[in-house]
CSV table of C-alpha atoms in Angstrom, one decimal:
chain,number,residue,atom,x,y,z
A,1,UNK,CA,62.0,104.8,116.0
A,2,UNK,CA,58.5,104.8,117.7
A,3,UNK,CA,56.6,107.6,116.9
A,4,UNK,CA,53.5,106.6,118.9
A,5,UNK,CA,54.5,108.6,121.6
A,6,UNK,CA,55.2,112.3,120.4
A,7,UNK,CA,52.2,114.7,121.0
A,8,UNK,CA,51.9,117.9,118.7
A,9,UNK,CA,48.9,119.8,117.5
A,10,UNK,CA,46.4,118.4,115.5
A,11,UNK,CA,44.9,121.3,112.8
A,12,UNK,CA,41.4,121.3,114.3
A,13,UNK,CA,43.1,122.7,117.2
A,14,UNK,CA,45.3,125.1,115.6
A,15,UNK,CA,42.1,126.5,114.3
A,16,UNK,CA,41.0,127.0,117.7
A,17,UNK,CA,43.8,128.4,118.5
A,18,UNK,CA,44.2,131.2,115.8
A,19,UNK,CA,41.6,133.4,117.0
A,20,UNK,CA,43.1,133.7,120.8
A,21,UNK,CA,46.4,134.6,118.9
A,22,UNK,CA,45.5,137.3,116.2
A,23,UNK,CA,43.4,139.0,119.6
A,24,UNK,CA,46.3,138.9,121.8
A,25,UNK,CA,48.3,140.3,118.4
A,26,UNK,CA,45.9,142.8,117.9
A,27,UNK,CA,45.6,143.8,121.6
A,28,UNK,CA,49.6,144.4,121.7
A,29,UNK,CA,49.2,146.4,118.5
A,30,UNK,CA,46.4,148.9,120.3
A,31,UNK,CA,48.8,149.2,123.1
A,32,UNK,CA,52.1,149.8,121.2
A,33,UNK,CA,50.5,152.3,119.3
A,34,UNK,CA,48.6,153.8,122.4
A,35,UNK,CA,52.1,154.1,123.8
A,36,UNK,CA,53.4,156.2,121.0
A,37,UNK,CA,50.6,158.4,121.0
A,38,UNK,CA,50.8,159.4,124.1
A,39,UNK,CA,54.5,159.6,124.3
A,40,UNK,CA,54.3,161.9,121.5
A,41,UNK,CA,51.9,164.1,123.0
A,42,UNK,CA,54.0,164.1,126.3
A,43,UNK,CA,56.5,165.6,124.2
A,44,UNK,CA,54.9,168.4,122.4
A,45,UNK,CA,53.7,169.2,126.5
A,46,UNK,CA,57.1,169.3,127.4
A,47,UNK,CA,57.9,171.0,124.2
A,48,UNK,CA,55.0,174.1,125.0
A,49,UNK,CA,56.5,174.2,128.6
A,50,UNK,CA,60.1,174.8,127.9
A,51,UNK,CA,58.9,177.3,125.0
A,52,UNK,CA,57.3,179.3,127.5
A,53,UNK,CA,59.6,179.4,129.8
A,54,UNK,CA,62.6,180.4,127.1
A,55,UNK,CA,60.0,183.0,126.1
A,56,UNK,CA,59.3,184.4,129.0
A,57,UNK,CA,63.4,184.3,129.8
A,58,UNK,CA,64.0,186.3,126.4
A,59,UNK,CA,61.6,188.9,127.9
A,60,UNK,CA,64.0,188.6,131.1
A,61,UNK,CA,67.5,189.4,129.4
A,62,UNK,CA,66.3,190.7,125.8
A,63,UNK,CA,66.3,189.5,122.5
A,64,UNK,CA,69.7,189.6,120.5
A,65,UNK,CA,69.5,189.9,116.7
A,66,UNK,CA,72.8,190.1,114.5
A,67,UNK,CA,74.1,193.3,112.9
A,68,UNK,CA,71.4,195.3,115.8
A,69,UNK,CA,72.9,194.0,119.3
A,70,UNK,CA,76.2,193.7,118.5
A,71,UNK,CA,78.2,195.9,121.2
A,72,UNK,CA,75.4,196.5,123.0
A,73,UNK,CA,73.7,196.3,126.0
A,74,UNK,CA,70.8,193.4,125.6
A,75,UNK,CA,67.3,195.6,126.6
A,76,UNK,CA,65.6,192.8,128.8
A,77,UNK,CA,63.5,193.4,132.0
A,78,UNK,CA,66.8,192.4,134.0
A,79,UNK,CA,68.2,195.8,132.8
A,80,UNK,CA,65.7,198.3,132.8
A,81,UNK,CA,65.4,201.5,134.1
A,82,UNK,CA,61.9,201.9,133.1
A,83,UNK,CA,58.8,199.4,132.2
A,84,UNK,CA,55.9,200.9,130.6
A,85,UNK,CA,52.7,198.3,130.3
A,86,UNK,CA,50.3,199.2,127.3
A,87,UNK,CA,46.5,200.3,127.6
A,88,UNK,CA,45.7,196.5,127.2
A,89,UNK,CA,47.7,194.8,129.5
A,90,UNK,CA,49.5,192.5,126.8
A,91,UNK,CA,52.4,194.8,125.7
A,92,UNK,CA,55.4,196.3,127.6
A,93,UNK,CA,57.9,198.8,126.5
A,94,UNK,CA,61.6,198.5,128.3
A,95,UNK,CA,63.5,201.6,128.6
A,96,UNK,CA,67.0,200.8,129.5
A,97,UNK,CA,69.5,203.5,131.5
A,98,UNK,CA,69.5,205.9,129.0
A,99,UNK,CA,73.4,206.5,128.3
A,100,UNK,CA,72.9,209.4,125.5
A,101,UNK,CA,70.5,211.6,125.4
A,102,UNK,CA,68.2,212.4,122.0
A,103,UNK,CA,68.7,208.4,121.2
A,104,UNK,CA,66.2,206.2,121.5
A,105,UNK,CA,66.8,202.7,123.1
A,106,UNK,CA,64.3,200.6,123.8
A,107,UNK,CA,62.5,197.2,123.8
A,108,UNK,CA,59.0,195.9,123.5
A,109,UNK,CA,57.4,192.5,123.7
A,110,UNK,CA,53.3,191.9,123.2
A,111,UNK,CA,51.1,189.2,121.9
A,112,UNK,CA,49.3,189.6,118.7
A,113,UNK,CA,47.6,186.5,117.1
A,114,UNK,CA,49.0,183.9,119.7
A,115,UNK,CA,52.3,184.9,119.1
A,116,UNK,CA,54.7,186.7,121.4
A,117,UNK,CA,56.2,189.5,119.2
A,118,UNK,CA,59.4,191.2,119.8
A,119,UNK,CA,60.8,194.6,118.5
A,120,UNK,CA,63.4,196.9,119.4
A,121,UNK,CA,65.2,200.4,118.9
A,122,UNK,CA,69.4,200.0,119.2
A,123,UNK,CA,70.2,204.0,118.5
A,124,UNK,CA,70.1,203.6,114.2
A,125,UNK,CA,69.6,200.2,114.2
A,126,UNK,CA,66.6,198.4,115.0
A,127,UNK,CA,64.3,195.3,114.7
A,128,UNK,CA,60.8,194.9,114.2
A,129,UNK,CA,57.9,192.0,114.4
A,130,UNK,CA,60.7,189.3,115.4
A,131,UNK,CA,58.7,186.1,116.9
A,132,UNK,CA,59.6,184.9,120.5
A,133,UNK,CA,57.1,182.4,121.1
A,134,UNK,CA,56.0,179.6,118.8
A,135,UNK,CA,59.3,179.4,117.1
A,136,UNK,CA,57.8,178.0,114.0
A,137,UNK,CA,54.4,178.0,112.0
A,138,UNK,CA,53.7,174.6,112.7
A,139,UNK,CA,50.0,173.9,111.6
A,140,UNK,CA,47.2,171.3,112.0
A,141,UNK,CA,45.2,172.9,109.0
A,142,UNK,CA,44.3,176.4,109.6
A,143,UNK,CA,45.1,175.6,113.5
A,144,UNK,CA,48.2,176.3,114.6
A,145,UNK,CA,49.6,173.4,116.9
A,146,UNK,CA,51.4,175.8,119.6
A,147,UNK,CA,49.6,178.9,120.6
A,148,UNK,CA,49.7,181.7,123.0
A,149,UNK,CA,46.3,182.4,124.4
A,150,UNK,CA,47.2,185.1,127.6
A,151,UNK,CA,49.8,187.7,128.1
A,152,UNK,CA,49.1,189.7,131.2
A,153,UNK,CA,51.5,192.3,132.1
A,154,UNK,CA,50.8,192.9,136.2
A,155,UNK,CA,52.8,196.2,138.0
A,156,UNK,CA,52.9,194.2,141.5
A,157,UNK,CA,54.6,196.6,143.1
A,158,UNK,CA,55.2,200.4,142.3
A,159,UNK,CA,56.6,203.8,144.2
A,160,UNK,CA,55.3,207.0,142.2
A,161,UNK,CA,54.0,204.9,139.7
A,162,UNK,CA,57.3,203.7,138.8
A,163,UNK,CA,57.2,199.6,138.6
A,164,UNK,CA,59.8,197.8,140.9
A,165,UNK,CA,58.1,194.0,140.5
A,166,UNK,CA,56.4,193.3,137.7
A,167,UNK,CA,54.4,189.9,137.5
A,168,UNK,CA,53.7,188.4,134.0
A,169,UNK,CA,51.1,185.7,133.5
A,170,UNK,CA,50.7,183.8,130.4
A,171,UNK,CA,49.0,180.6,129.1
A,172,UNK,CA,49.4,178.6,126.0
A,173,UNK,CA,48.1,175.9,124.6
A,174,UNK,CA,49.5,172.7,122.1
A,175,UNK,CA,47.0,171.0,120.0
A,176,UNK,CA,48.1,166.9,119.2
A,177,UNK,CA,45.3,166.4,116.4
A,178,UNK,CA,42.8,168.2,114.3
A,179,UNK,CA,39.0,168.3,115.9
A,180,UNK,CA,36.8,165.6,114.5
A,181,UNK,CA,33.4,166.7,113.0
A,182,UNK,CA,31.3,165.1,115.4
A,183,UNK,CA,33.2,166.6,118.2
A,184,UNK,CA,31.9,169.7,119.9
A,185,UNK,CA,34.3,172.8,120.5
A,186,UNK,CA,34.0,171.1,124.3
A,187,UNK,CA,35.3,168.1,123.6
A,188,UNK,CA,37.6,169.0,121.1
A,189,UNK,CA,39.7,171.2,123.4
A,190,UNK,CA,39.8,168.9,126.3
A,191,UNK,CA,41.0,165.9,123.7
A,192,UNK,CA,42.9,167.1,121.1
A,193,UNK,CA,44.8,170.0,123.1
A,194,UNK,CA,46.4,171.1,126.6
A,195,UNK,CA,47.1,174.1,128.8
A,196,UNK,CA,49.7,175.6,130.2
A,197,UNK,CA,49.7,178.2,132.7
A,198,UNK,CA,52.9,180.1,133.7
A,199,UNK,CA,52.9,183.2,136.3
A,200,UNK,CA,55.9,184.8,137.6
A,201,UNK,CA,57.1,188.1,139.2
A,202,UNK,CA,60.4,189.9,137.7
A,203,UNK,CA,62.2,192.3,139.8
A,204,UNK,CA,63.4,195.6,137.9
A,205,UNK,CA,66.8,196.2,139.3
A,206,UNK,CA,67.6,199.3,138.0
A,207,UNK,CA,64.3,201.2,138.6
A,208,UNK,CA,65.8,203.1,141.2
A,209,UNK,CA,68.8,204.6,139.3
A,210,UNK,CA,67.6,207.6,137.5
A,211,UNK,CA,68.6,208.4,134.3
A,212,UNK,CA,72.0,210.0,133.5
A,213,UNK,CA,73.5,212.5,130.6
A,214,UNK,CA,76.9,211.7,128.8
């Protein structure tokens, strides 16, 4: 067998050739792992979006809680009779068609510590400081990685000061990492966080039906 005429690779130039190959290794790591950051922090967007939005939807048809709602009519902004804003713009209370006099039956939703806070009053039964929005205490430290930072309550359109649309504007933020010492409060918000901004108008159906005695 003649051997003369395979070619391979001598080890001086393997050793010339190590260094191109650990960069181009090390250049697919950065990008792999790029990838996943940025596909993870994608997520937790998409994550503080559909929050929002169930939040804001829980505000729409009410909150139900076991042992309080069962039986009755779910007090949400799609069946109230009356909408009350508070002094600060960041609370509502919903009165519903009032079926029985002397019992109170209401709703209210407000922010307090970037949270969305819900409580309610069924007749007897009732619930109190139930959170709608972040579903869960999930922390970066003492930050907390989803946050509400606006609740606006907005009476777009009213008859004898009675609300027929009522527009509510929120924003929210999700955090992806914990701010670096060097890094200003500036240039921690724009890179380790995003904003969401959410404004819609509800439509109280029932504001025109007055309220009615069993």
């Amino acid at each position: 067998m003649n051997i003369k005429n395979e070619k391979g690779y001598s080890l001086a130039e393997l050793v010339v050739s190590l260094p191109l190959a650990v960069f181009a290794i090390a250049l697919l790591t950065f990008a792999i792992i790029n990838f996943t950051i940025s596909y993870q922090e994608t997520q937790l967007y998409i994550q503080l979006q559909e929050d929002l939005f169930s939040a804001i939807e829980t505000m729409r048809y009410g909150y139900t809680k076991a042992n309080v709602t069962d039986g009755e009519q779910i007090i949400g902004l799609a069946s109230a009779n009356k909408v009350e804003i508070g002094l600060t713009d960041n609370s509502i209370k919903i009165i519903p068609i009032i079926l029985h006099t002397g019992i109170d039956y209401y709703a209210r939703f407000y922010e307090n510590e970037g949270k969305i806070i819900a409580s309610a009053q069924y007749g007897v039964k009732s619930f109190n400081n139930i959170r709608v929005f972040p579903e869960s205490d999930r922390m970066f430290g003492t930050e907390p990685m989803f946050e509400i930072l606006n609740l606006q309550f907005v009476p777009e359109k009213t008859i004898d000061g009675k609300i027929y649309l009522l527009g509510v504007i929120a924003s929210a933020r999700v955090r992806f990492r914990m701010k670096k010492d060097e890094q200003s409060l500036e240039e921690d918000l724009r890179e380790n966080t995003k904003t969401i901004h959410y404004k819609t108008s509800i439509f109280i159906g029932n504001a025109q039906i007055q309220n009615t005695e069993s």
